[in-house]
One Martini backbone bead per residue (centre of mass of N, CA, C, O) as a GRO file, in nm:
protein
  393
    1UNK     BB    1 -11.039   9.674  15.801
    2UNK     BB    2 -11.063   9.564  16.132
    3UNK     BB    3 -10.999   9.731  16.406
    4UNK     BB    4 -10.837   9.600  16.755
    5UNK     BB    5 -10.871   9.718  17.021
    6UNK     BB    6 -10.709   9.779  17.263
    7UNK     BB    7 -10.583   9.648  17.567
    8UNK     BB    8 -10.636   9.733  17.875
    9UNK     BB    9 -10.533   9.810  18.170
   10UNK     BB   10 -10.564   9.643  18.494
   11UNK     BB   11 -10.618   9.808  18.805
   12UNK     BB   12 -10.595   9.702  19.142
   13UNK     BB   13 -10.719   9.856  19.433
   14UNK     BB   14 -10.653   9.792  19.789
   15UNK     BB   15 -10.783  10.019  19.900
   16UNK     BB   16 -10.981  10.336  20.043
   17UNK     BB   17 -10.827  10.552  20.129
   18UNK     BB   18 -10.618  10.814  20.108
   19UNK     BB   19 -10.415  10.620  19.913
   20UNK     BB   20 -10.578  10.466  19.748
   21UNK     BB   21 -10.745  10.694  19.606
   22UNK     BB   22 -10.532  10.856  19.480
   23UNK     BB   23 -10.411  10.655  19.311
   24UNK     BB   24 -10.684  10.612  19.126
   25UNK     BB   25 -10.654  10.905  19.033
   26UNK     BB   26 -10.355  10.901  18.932
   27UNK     BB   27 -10.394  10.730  18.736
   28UNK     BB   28 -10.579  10.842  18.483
   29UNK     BB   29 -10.326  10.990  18.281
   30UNK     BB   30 -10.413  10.699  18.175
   31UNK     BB   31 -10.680  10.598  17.947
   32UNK     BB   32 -10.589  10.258  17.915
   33UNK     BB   33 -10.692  10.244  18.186
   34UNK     BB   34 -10.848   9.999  18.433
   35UNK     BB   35 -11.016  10.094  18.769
   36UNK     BB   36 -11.032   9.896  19.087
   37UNK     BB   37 -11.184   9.969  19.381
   38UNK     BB   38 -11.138   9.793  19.703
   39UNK     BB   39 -11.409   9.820  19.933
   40UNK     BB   40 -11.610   9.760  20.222
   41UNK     BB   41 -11.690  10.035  20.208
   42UNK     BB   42 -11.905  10.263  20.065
   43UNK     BB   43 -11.736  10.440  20.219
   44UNK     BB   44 -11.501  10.717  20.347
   45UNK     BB   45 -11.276  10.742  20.607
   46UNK     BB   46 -11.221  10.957  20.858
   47UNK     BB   47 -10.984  10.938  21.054
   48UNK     BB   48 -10.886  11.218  21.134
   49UNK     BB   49 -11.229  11.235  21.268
   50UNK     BB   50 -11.288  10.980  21.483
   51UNK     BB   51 -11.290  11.171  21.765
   52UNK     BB   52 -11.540  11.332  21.660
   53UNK     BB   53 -11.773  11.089  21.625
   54UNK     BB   54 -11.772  11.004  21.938
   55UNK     BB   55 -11.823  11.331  22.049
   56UNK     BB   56 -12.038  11.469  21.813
   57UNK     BB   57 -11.818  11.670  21.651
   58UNK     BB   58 -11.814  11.537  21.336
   59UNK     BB   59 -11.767  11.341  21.081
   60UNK     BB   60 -11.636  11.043  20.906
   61UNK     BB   61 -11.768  11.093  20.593
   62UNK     BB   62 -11.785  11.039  20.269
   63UNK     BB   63 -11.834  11.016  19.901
   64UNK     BB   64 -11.706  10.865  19.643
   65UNK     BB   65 -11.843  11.040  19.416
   66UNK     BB   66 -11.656  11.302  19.545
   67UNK     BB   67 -11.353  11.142  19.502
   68UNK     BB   68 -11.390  10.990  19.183
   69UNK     BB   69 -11.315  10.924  18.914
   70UNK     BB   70 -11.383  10.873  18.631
   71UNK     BB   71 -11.445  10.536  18.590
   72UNK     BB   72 -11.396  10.443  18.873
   73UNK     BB   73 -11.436  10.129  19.040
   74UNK     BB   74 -11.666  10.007  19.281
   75UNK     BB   75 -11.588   9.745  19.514
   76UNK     BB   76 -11.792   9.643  19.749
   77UNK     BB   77 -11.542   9.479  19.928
   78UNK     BB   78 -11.347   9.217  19.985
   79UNK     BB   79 -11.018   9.020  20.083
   80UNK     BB   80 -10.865   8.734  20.104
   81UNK     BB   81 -10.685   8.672  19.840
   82UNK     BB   82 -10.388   8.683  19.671
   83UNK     BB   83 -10.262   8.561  19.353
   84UNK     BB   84 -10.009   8.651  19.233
   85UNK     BB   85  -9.918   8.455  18.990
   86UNK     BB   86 -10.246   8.482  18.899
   87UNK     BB   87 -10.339   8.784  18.877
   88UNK     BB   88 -10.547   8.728  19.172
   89UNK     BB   89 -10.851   8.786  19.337
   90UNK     BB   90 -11.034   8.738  19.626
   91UNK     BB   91 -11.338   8.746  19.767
   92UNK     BB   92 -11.584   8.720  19.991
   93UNK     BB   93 -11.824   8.673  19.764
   94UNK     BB   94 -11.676   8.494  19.531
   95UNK     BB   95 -11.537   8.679  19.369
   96UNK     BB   96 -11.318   8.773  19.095
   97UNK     BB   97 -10.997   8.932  19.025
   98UNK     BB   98 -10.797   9.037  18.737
   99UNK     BB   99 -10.467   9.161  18.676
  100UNK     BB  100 -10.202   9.332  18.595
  101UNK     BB  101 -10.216   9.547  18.867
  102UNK     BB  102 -10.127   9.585  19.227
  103UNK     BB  103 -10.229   9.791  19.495
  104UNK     BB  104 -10.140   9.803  19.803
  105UNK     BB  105 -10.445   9.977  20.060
  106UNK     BB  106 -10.513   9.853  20.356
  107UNK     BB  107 -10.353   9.991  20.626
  108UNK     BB  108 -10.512  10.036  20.939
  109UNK     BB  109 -10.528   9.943  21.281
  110UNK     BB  110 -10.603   9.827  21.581
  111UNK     BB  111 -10.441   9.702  21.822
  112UNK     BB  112 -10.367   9.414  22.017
  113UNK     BB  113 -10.339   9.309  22.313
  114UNK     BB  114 -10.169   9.101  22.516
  115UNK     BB  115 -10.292   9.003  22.791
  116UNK     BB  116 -10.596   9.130  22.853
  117UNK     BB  117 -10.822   9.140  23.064
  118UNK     BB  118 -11.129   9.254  22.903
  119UNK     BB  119 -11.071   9.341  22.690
  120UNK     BB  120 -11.285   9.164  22.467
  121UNK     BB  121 -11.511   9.303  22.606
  122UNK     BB  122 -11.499   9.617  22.714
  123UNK     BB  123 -11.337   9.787  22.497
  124UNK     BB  124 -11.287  10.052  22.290
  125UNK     BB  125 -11.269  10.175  21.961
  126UNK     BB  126 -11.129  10.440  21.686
  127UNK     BB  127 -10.978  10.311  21.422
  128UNK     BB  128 -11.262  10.258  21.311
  129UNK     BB  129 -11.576  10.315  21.199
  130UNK     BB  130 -11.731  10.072  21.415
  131UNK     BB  131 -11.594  10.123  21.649
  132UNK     BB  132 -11.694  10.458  21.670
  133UNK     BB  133 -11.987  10.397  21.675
  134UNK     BB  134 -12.008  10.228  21.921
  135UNK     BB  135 -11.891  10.453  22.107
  136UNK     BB  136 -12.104  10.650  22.078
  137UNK     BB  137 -12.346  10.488  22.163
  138UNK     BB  138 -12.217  10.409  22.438
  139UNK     BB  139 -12.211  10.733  22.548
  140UNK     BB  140 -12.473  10.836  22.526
  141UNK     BB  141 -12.576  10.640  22.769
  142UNK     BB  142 -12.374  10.845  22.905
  143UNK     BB  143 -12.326  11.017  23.153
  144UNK     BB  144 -12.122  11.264  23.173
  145UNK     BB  145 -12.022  11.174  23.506
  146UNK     BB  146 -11.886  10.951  23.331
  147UNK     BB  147 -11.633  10.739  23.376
  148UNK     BB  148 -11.356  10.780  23.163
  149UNK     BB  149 -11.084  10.567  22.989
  150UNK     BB  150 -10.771  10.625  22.801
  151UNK     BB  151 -10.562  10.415  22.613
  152UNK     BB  152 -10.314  10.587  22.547
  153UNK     BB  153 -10.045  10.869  22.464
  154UNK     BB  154 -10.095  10.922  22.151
  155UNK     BB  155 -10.259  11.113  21.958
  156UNK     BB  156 -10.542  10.945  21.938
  157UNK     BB  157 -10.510  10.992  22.296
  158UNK     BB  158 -10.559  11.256  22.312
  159UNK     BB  159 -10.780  11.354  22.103
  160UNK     BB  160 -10.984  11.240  22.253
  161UNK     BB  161 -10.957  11.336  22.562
  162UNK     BB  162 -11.040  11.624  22.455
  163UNK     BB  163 -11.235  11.622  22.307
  164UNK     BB  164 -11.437  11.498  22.546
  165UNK     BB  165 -11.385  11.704  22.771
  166UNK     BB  166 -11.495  11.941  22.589
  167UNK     BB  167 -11.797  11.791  22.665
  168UNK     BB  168 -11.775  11.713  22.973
  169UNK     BB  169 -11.615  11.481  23.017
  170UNK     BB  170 -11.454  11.258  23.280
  171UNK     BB  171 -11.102  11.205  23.185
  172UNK     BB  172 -10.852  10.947  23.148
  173UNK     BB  173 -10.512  10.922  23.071
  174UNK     BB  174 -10.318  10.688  22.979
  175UNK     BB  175 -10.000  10.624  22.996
  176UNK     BB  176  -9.716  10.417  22.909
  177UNK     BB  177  -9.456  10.596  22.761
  178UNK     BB  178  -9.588  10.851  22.761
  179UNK     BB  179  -9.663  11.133  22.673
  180UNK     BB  180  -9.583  11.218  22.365
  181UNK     BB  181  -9.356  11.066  22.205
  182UNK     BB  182  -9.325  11.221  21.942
  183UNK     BB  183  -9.262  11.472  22.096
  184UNK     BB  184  -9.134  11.723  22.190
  185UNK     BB  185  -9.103  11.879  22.471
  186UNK     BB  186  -9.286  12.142  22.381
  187UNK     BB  187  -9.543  11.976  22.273
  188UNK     BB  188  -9.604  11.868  22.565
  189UNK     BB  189  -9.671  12.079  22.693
  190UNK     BB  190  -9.890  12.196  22.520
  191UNK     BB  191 -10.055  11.963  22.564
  192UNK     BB  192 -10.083  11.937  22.868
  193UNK     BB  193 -10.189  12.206  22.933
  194UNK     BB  194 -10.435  12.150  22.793
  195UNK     BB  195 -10.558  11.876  22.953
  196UNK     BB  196 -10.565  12.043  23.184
  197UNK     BB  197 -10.791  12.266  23.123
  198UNK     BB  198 -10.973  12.013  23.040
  199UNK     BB  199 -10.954  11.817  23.327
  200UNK     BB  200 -10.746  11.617  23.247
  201UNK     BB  201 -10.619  11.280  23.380
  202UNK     BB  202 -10.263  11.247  23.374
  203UNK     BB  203 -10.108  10.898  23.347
  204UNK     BB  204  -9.796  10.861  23.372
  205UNK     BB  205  -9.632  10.534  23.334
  206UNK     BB  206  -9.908  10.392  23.288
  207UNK     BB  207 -10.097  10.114  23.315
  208UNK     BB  208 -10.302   9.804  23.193
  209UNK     BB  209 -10.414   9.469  23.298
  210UNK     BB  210 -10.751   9.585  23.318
  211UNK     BB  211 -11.080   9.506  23.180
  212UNK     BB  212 -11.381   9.637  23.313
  213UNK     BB  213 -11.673   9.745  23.289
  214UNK     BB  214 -11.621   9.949  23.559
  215UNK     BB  215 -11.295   9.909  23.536
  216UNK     BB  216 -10.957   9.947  23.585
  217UNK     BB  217 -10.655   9.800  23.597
  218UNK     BB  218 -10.327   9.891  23.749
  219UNK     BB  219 -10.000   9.800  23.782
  220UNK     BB  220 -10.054   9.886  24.072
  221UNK     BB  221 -10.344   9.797  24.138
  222UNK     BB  222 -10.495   9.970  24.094
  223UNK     BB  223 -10.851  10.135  24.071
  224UNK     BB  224 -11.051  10.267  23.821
  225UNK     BB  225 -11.310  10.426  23.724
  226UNK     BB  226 -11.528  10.288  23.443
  227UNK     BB  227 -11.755  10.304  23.195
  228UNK     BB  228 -11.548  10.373  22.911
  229UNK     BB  229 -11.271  10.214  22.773
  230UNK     BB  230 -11.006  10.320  22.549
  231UNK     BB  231 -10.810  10.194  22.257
  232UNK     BB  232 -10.505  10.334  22.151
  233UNK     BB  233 -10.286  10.147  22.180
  234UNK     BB  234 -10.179  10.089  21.872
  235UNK     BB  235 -10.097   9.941  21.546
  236UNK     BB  236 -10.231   9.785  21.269
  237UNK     BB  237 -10.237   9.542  21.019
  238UNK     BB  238 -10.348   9.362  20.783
  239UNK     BB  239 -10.273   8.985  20.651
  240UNK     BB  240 -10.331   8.944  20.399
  241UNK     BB  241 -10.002   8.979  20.271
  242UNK     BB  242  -9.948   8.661  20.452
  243UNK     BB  243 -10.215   8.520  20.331
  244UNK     BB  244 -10.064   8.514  20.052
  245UNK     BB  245  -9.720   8.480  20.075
  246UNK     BB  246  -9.582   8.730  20.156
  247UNK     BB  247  -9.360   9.007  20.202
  248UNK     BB  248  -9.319   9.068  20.585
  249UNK     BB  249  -9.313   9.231  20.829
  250UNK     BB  250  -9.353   9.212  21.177
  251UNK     BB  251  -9.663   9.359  21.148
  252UNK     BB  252  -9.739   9.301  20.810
  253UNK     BB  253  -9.617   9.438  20.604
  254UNK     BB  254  -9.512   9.479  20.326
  255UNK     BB  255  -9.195   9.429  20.134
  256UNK     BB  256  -9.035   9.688  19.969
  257UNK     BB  257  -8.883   9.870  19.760
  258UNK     BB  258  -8.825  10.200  19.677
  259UNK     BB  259  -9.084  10.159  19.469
  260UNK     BB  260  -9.314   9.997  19.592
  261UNK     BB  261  -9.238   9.727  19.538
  262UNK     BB  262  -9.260   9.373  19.551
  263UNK     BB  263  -8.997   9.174  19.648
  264UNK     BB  264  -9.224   8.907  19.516
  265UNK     BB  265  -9.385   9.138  19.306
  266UNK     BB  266  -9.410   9.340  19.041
  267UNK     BB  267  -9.704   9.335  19.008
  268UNK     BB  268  -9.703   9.532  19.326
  269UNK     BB  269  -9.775   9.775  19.488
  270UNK     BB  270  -9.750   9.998  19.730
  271UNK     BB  271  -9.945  10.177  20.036
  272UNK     BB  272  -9.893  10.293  20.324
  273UNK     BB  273  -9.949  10.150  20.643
  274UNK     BB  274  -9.861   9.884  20.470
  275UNK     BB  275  -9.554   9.994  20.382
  276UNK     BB  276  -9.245   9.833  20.336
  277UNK     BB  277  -8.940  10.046  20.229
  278UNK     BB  278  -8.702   9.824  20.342
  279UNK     BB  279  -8.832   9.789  20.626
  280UNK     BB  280  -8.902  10.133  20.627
  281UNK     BB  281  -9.135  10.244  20.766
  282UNK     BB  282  -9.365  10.515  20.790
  283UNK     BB  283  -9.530  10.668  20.951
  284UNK     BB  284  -9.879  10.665  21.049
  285UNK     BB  285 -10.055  10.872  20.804
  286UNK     BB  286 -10.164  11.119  20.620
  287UNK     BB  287  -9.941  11.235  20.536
  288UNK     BB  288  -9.836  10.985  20.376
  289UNK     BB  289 -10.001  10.851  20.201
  290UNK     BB  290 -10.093  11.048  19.954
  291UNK     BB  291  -9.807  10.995  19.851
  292UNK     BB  292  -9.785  10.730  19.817
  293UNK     BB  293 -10.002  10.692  19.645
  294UNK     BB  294  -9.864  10.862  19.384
  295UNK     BB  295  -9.592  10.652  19.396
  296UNK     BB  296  -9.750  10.413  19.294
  297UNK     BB  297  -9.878  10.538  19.049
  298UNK     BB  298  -9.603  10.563  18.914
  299UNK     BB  299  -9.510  10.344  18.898
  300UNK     BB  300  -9.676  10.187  18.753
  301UNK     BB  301  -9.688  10.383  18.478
  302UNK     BB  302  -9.381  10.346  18.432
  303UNK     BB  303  -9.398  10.042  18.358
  304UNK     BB  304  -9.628  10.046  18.105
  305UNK     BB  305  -9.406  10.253  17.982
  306UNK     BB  306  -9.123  10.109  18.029
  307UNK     BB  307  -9.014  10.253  18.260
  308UNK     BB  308  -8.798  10.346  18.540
  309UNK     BB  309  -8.905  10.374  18.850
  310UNK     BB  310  -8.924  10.575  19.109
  311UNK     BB  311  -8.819  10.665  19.386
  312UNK     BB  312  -8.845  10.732  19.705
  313UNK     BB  313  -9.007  11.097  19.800
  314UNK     BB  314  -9.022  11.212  20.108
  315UNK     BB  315  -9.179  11.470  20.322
  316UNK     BB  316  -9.191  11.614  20.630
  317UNK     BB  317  -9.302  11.876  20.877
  318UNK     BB  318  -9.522  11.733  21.084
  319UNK     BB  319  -9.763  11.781  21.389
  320UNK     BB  320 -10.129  11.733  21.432
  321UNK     BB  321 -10.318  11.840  21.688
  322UNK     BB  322 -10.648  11.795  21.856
  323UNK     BB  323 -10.779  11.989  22.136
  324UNK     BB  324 -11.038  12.007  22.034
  325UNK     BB  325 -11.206  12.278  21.868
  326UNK     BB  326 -11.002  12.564  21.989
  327UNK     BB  327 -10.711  12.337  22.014
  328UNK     BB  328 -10.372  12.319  21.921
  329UNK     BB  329 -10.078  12.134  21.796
  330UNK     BB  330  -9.752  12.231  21.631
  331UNK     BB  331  -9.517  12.010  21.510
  332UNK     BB  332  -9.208  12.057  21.447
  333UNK     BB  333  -9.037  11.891  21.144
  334UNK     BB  334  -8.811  11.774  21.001
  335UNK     BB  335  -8.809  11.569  20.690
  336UNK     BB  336  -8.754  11.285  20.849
  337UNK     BB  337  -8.925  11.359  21.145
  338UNK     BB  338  -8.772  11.497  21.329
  339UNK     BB  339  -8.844  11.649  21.601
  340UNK     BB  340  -8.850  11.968  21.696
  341UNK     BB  341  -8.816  12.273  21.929
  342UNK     BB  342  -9.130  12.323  21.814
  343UNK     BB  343  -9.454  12.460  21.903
  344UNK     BB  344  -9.759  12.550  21.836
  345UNK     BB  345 -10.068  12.694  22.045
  346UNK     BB  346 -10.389  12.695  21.987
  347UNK     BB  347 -10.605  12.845  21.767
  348UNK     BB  348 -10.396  12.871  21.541
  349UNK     BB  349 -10.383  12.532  21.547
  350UNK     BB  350 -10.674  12.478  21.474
  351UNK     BB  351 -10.684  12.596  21.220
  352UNK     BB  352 -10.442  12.433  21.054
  353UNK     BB  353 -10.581  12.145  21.134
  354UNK     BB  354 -10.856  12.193  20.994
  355UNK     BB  355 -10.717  12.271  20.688
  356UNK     BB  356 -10.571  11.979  20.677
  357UNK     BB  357 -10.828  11.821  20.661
  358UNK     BB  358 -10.998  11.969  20.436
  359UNK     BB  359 -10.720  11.964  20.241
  360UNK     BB  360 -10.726  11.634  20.167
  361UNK     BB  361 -11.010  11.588  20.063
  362UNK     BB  362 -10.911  11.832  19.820
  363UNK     BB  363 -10.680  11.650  19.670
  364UNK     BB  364 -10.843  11.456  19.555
  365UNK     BB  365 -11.061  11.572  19.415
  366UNK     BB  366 -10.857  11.730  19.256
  367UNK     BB  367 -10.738  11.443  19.140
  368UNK     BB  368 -11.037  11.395  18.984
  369UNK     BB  369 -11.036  11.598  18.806
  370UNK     BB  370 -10.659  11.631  18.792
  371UNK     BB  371 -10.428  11.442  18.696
  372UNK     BB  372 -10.136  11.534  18.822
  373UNK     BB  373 -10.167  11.765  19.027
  374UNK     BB  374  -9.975  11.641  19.280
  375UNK     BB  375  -9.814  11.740  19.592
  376UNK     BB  376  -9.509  11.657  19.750
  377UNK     BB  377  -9.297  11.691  19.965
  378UNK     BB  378  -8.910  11.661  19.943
  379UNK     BB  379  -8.632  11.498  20.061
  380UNK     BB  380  -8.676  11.300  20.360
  381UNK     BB  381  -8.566  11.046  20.206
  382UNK     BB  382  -8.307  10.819  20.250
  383UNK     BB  383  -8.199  10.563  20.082
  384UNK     BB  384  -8.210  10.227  20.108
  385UNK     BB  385  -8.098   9.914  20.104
  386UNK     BB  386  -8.265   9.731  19.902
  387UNK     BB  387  -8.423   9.443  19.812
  388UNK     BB  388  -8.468   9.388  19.571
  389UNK     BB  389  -8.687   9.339  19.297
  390UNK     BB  390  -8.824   9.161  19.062
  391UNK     BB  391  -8.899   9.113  18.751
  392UNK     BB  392  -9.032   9.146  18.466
  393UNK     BB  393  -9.226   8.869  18.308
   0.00000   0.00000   0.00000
């Protein structure tokens, strides 16, 4: 009598980052299961080193070949679409997948202002790779001593500006809510210190009404030379979640009870920027990514299990900053989140930053040899009353 092979469970990861990388990696621990990972392009994108690529001292994109486990199916490709209830994908090519289960880690990018004249005209961003290579090639073609200014006080506007600067280029950063509203007092000061020193000139409090191609018009009426304008103010999600009928927060997150499941459907996990567990979602960063997307590979895998799913559980350390390639600052933090006001600068804080990022894609590739070998620190997310997600039927 001729047996029958077990049909493998399949599970379509949405999104290749940091989150979703990972969390294909980490599905690995059961042979039974077939993993697609869905990513629109063909390389792994380091988000954390994209200020890095646009002033040339840098790449900021790998393999996949070097960062996937085996068996691990990558199809370049969009979702246009989840059709939940029918436990499928619809893609831009026009081909579909169905799953089993689907880890949705889709990210984030840079945010719209709204009524900003001449933003979608003259502006350029940083927060994913083609607009990075766009400003990159940009950049080139203007001498040093042509006026940049960075728009947004948040660390990827610091990062910019430093990189920058320490290349020779002449930079202005405006500050909306003032420099590194994230760090502690002495983080901010150690942080300003070093943008001092590289020439960076820092305006606080200070707002963009208007951006033209040669120059930005300031809340106060003032007109500041700029030659290339760069725009790191906030970040948004994609609407995949919303436009597929999903229940997302306000800036357009997934939302999920504390396992990271889906509150209107079981077989659906978030992970990473764009996952909103109770409505409370984590800073957006690859230091949380990365946890994510493990613990949302562990609901998958306790679901197909049998088992009940653990709750989400991870902690912050703090935040590294890099202030050029010579210089950096480490804001430490409660396991919460909450900077405490301490903070280390200088050579040793850009090596421990340096050392952060090239470790970060040591834990994939490490997670792509030996499935579950992954660990995360624990303990400062308190778990909030989160809405239901429904049952599995």
């Amino acid at each position: 009598m001729t047996e029958v092979a077990a049909q493998k469970t399949h599970v379509v990861v949405v999104g290749g980052g940091y989150a979703g990388t990972l969390a294909a990696n980490h599905l690995r621990q059961r042979p039974d299961i077939d993993i697609t990972l869905v990513n629109p392009r063909p390389v792994f994108v380091e988000r954390i080193r994209l200020h890095q690529l646009i002033a040339d001292t840098g790449a900021a994109t790998a393999d996949y070949a070097t960062l996937l486990g085996d068996g691990i199916r990558l199809v370049v490709d969009a979702v246009d679409r989840i059709e939940a209830t029918a436990r499928r994908v619809l893609l831009s090519s026009g081909a579909e997948l169905d799953y089993d289960y689907l880890i949705y880690a889709v990210g984030s990018t840079g945010a719209t202002p709204p009524a900003v004249p001449g933003f979608a005209d003259f502006a350029y961003a940083v927060a994913d790779l083609e607009s990075a290579q766009r400003l990159r090639y940009a950049l080139a073609d203007l001498p040093l001593a042509a006026p940049v200014t960075v728009v947004g006080g948040g660390l990827t506007g610091i990062e910019t500006a430093a990189e920058l600067a320490e290349r020779g280029r002449e930079v202005t950063l405006v500050c909306g809510a003032g420099l590194g509203p994230s760090l502690s007092r002495r983080g901010r000061r150690s942080v300003a210190r070093r943008l001092r020193g590289s020439g960076v000139n820092v305006l606080e409090s200070a707002t963009v009404t208007e951006v033209r191609w040669d120059a930005v018009v300031l809340g106060d009426g003032a007109v500041l030379p700029s030659a290339a304008t760069i725009w790191t103010a906030g970040f948004a999600v994609p609407d995949l979640a919303a436009r597929s009928g999903l229940s997302t927060d306000a800036l357009g997150r997934l939302l999920t009870d504390e396992t990271l499941t889906s509150v209107d459907n079981p077989y659906i996990v978030a992970a990473g920027d764009a996952a909103a567990p109770s409505g409370q979602p984590l800073r957006m960063s690859c230091q949380a990514a990365g946890p994510l997307g493990a613990q949302a590979a562990n609901t998958v895998l306790s679901r197909i299990a049998g088992a009940a799913p653990a709750v989400l559980n991870q902690a912050f350390v703090g935040q590294c900053i890099s202030l050029g390639r010579t210089y950096g600052t480490v804001q430490l933090a409660r396991t919460d989140d909450t900077p405490v006001n301490l903070a280390l600068g200088g050579r040793t804080a850009a090596s421990i930053k340096e050392a952060i990022c090239k470790g970060t894609l040591w834990a994939i590739r490490r997670e792509a040899a030996k499935p579950g070998s992954y660990r995360w620190l624990k303990g400062g997310r308190r778990p909030a009353q989160a809405p239901a997600a429904v049952a599995l039927r």
